[in-house]
Coordinates of C-alpha atoms and ligand atoms in Angstrom, one line a residue:
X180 CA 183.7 249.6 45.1
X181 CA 181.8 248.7 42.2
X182 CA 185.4 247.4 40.3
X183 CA 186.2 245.9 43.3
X184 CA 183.1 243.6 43.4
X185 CA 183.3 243.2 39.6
X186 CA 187.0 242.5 40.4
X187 CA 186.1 239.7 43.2
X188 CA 183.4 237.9 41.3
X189 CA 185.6 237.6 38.3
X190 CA 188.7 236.6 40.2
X191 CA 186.3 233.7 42.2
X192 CA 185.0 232.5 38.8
X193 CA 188.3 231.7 37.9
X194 CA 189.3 229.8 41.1
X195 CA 186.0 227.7 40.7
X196 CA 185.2 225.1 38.1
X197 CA 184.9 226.3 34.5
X198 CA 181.4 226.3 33.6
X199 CA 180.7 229.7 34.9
X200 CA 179.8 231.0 31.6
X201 CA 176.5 229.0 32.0
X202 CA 174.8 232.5 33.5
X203 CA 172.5 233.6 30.8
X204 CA 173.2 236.8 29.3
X205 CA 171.7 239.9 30.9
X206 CA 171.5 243.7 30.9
X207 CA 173.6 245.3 33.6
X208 CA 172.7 246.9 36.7
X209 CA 169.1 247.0 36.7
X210 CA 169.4 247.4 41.0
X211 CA 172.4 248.9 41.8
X212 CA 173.7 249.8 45.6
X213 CA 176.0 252.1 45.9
X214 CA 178.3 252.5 49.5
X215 CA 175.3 251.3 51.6
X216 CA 175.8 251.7 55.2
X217 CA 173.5 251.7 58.1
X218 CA 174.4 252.7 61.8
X219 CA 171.7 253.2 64.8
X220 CA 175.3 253.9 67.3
X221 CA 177.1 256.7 65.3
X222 CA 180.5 255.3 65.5
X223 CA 179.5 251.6 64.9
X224 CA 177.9 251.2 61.6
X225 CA 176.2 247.9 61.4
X226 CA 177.5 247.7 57.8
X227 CA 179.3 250.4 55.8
X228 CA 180.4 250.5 51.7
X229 CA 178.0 247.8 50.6
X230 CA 178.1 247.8 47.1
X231 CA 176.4 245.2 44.5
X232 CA 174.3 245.1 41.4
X233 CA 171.8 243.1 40.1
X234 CA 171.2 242.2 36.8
X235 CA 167.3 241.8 35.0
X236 CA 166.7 238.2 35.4
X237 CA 169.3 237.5 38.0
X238 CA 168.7 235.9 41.0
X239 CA 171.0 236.9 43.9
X240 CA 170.9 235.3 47.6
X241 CA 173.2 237.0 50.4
X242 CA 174.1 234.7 53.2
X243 CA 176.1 235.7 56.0
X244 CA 175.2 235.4 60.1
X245 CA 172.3 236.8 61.9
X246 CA 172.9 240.5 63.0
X247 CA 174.9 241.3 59.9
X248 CA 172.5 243.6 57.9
X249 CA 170.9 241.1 55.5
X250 CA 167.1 242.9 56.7
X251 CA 168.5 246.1 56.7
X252 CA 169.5 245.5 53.3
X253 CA 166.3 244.1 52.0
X254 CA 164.3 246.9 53.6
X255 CA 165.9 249.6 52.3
X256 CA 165.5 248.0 49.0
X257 CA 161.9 247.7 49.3
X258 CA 161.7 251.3 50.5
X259 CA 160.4 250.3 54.2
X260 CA 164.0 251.6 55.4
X261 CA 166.0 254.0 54.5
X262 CA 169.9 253.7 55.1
X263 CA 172.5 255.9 56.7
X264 CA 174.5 256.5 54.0
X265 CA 174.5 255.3 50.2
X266 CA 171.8 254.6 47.2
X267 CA 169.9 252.2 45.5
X268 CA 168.5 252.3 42.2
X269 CA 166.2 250.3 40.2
X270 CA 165.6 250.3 36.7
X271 CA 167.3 253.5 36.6
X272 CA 165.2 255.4 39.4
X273 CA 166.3 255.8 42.9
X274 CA 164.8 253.8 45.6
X275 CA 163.0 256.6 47.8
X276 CA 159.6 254.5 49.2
X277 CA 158.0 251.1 48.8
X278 CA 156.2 250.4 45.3
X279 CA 154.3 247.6 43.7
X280 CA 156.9 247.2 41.6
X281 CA 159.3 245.0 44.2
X282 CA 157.3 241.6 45.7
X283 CA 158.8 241.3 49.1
X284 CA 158.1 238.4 51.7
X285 CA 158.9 239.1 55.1
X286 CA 161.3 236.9 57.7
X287 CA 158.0 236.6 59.5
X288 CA 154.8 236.7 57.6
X289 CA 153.0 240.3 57.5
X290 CA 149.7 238.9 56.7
X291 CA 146.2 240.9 57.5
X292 CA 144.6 238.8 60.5
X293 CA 141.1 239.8 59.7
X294 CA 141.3 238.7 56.2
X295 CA 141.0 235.6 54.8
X296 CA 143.9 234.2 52.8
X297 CA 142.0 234.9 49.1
X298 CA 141.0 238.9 50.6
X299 CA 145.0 239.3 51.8
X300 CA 145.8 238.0 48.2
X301 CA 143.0 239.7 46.3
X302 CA 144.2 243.2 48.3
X303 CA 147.5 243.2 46.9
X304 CA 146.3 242.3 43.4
X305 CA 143.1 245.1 43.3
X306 CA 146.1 247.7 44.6
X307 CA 148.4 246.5 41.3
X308 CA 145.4 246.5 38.9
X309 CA 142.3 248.6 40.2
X310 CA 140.5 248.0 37.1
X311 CA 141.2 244.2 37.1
X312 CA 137.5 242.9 36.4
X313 CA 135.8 240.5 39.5
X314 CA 135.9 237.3 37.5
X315 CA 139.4 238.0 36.3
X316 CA 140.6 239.4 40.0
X317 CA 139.6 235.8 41.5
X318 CA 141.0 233.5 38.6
X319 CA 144.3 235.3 39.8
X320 CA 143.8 235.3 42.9
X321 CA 143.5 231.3 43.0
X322 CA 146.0 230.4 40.5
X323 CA 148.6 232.0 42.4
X324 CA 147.4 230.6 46.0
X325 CA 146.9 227.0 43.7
X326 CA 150.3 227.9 43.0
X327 CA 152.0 227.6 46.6
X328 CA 148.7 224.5 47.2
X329 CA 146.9 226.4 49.3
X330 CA 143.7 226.0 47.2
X331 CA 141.6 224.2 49.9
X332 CA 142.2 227.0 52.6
X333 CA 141.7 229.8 50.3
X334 CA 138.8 230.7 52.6
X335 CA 140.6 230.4 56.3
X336 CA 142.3 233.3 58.1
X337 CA 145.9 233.5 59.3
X338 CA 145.0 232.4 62.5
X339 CA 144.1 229.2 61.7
X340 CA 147.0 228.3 59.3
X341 CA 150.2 227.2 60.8
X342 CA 153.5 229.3 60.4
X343 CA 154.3 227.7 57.4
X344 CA 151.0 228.0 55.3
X345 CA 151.0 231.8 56.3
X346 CA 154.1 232.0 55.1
X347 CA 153.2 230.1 51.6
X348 CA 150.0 232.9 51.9
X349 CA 153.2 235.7 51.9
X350 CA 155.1 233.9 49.0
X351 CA 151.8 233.7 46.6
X352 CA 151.0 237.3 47.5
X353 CA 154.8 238.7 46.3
X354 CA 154.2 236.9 43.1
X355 CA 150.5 237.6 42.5
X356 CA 151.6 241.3 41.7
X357 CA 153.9 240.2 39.3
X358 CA 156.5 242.8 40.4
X359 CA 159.4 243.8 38.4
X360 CA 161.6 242.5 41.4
X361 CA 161.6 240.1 44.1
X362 CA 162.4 240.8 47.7
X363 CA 162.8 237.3 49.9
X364 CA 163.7 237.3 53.1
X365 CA 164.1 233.6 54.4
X366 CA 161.1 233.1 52.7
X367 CA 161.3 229.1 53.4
X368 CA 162.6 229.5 56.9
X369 CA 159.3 228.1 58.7
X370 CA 158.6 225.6 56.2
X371 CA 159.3 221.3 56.6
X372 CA 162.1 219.8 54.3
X373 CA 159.6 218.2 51.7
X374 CA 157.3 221.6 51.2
X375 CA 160.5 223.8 51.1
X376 CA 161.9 221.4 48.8
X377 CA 158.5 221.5 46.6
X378 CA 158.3 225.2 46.6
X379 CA 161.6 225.6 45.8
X380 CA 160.9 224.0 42.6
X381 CA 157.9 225.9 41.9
X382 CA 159.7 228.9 42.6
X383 CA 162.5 228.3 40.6
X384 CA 160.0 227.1 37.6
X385 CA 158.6 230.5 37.8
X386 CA 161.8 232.4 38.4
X387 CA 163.1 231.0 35.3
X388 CA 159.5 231.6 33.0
X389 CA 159.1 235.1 33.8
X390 CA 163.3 236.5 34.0
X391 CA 162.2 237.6 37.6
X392 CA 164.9 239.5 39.1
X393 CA 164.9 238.1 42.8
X394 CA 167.3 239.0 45.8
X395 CA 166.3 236.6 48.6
X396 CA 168.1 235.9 52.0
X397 CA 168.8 232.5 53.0
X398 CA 170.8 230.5 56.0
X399 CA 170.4 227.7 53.5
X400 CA 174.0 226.9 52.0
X401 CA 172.4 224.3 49.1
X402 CA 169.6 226.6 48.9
X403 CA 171.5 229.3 47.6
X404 CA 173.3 227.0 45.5
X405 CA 170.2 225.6 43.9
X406 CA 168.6 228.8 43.3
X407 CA 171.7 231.5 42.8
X408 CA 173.3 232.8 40.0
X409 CA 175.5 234.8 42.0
X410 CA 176.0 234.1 45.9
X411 CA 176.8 237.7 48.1
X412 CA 178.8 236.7 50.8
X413 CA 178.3 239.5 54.2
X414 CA 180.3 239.6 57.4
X415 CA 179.6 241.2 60.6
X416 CA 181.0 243.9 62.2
X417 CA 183.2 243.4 64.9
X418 CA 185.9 244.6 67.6
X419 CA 189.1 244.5 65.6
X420 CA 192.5 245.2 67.0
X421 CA 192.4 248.5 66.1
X422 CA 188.8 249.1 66.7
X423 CA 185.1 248.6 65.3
X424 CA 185.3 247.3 62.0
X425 CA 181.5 247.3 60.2
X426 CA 180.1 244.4 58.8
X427 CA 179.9 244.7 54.5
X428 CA 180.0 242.4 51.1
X429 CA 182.9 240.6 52.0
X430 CA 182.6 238.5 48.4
X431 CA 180.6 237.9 45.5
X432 CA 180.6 234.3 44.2
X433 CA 179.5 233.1 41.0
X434 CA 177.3 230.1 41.2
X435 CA 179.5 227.6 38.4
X436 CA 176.9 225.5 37.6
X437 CA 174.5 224.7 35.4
X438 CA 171.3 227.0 35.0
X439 CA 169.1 223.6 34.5
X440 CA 170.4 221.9 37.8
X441 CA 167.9 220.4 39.8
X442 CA 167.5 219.6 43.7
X443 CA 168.3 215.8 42.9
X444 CA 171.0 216.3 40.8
X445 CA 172.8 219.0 42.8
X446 CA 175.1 216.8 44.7
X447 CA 176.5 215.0 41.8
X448 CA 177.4 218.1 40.0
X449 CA 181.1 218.8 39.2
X450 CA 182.0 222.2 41.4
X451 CA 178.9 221.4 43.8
X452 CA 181.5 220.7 47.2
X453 CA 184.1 223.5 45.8
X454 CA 181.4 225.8 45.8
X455 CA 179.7 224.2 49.2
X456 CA 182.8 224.0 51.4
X457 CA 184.0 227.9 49.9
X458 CA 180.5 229.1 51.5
X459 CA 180.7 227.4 54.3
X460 CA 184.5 228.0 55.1
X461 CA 183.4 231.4 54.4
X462 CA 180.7 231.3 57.4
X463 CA 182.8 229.5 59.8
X464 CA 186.2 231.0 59.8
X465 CA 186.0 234.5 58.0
X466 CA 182.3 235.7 58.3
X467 CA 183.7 237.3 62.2
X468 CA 180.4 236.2 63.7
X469 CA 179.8 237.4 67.2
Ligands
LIG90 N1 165.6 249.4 65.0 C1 166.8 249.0 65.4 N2 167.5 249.7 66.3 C2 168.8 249.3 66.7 N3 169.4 248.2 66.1 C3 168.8 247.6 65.2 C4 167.5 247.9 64.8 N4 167.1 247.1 63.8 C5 168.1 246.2 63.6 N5 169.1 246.5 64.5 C6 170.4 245.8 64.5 O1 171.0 245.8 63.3 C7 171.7 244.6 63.0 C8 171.2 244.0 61.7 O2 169.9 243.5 61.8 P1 169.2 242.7 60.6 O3 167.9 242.4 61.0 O4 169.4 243.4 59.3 O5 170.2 241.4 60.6 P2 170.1 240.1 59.7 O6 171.4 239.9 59.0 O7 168.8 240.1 58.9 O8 170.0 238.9 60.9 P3 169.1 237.5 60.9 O9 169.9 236.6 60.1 O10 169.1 237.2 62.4 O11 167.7 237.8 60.4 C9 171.4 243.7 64.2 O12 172.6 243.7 65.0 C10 170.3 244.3 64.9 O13 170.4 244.2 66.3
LIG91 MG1 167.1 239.0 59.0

């Protein structure tokens, strides 16, 4: 499985636009998933044989329809789930609970109610570094909620943000533990076009600073685009002929252009609408949705 992703992402680069080589240099496999499968009904696997890896520094989005596993995935990577059949490593250690060390933001925000946005923030951080000194504890704390520009309701509680300020609160508090790995699950689904564009940037700026690894699951077809190195591409499981067929990595795409793209420029990129209309092909006609 592993050769046979290796095998799909070099035979894609080739059918795109040159310019592939524009992916910085990396070490290999720093997450690797081997034969992931998950099944609640026995005999119909959601997905079965998933098999990627992620290199340091590498950011990876997986698209593919709702109910095709892209949660599952991304919780079993963070250790909240644990899969039916398979493994994932990380940095050479096996993947057997949550840790500090992977950032994840939730599809819906998981914030504490009772807690202001600075206390949800400054909980995370004080459980990364217990020792962190109070001065130092808050200057981190607000630089990473200044960060997402949430400054002026550092002192509200979730209840009083809308959906997409709680989920900024989520985003500041994966980063805030500077974690070896981050975990994004449509992290920019509840926001408007202009602060998903803005934060886009700011993730990307970051991203790119500090070699974060990031896996992050998006709808978003330029999204992806924008922010990917390498795009996974997951179907769903369906009724085939001759029976169930589970959903799985149905291709890995290497994003062909490059690394210093922007949002404004993306369109008038050579590759941009080869790569676009692949994905989106992809998703209409072989992505089996139900
Ligand atoms: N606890 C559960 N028990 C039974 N089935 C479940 C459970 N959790 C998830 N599923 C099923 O597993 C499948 C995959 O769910 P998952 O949340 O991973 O999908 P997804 O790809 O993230 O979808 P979306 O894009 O809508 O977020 C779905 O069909 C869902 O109904
Ligand atoms: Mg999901």
């Amino acid at each position: 499985m592993w050769s046979e992703s290796s095998e799909r992402t070099a035979s894609l680069s080739g059918a795109l636009p040159a310019a592939s080589t524009k992916v910085p240099k990396m070490t290999t496999g720093f997450l690797q998933v081997q034969q992931l499968a998950k099944a609640y009904q026995a005999d119909k696997p959601v997905f079965a044989d998933v098999s990627f890896q992620i290199d340091k520094g590498e950011f990876v989005c997986i698209i593919g329809h709702s109910g095709c596993g892209k949660t599952t995935i991304l919780n079993v990577l963070a250790g909240l789930d644990t899969a039916s059949a398979g493994h994932c490593f990380m940095d050479g250690r096996e993947i057997a609970g949550p840790s500090l060390e992977r950032g994840v933001v939730f599809q819906s925000h998981a914030l504490m109610p009772w807690l202001t946005v600075r206390q949800n923030i400054a909980f995370a951080v004080k459980s990364r570094w217990p020792d962190k000194p109070r001065a130092e504890l808050n200057a981190h704390v607000e630089k990473f909620v200044a960060l997402v520009g949430l400054s002026h309701a550092i002192d509200k509680k979730p209840s009083q943000l809308s959906g997409g300020m709680k989920q900024r609160v989520g985003i500041a508090r994966a980063f805030s533990i500077q974690p070896k790995m981050l975990l994004l699950d449509e992290p920019f689904g509840a926001l408007d076009a202009l602060t998903r564009g803005t934060i886009q940037d700011e993730l990307m700026a970051i991203v790119r600073e500090t070699q974060q690894t990031v896996f992050m699951i998006t709808h978003d077809v330029d999204e992806a685009i924008l922010l990917a190195d390498r795009i996974l591409l997951m179907s769903n499981g369906n009724e085939g002929p001759s029976g169930y067929v589970p959903g799985g990595m149905a291709e890995v795409v290497v994003n062909p252009l490059p690394r210093s793209r922007t949002r404004a420029q993306l369109h008038h990129l050579d590759g941009y609408y080869d790569l676009r209309n692949h994905i989106v092909d992809f998703l209409v006609s072989r992505a089996r949705a139900h």
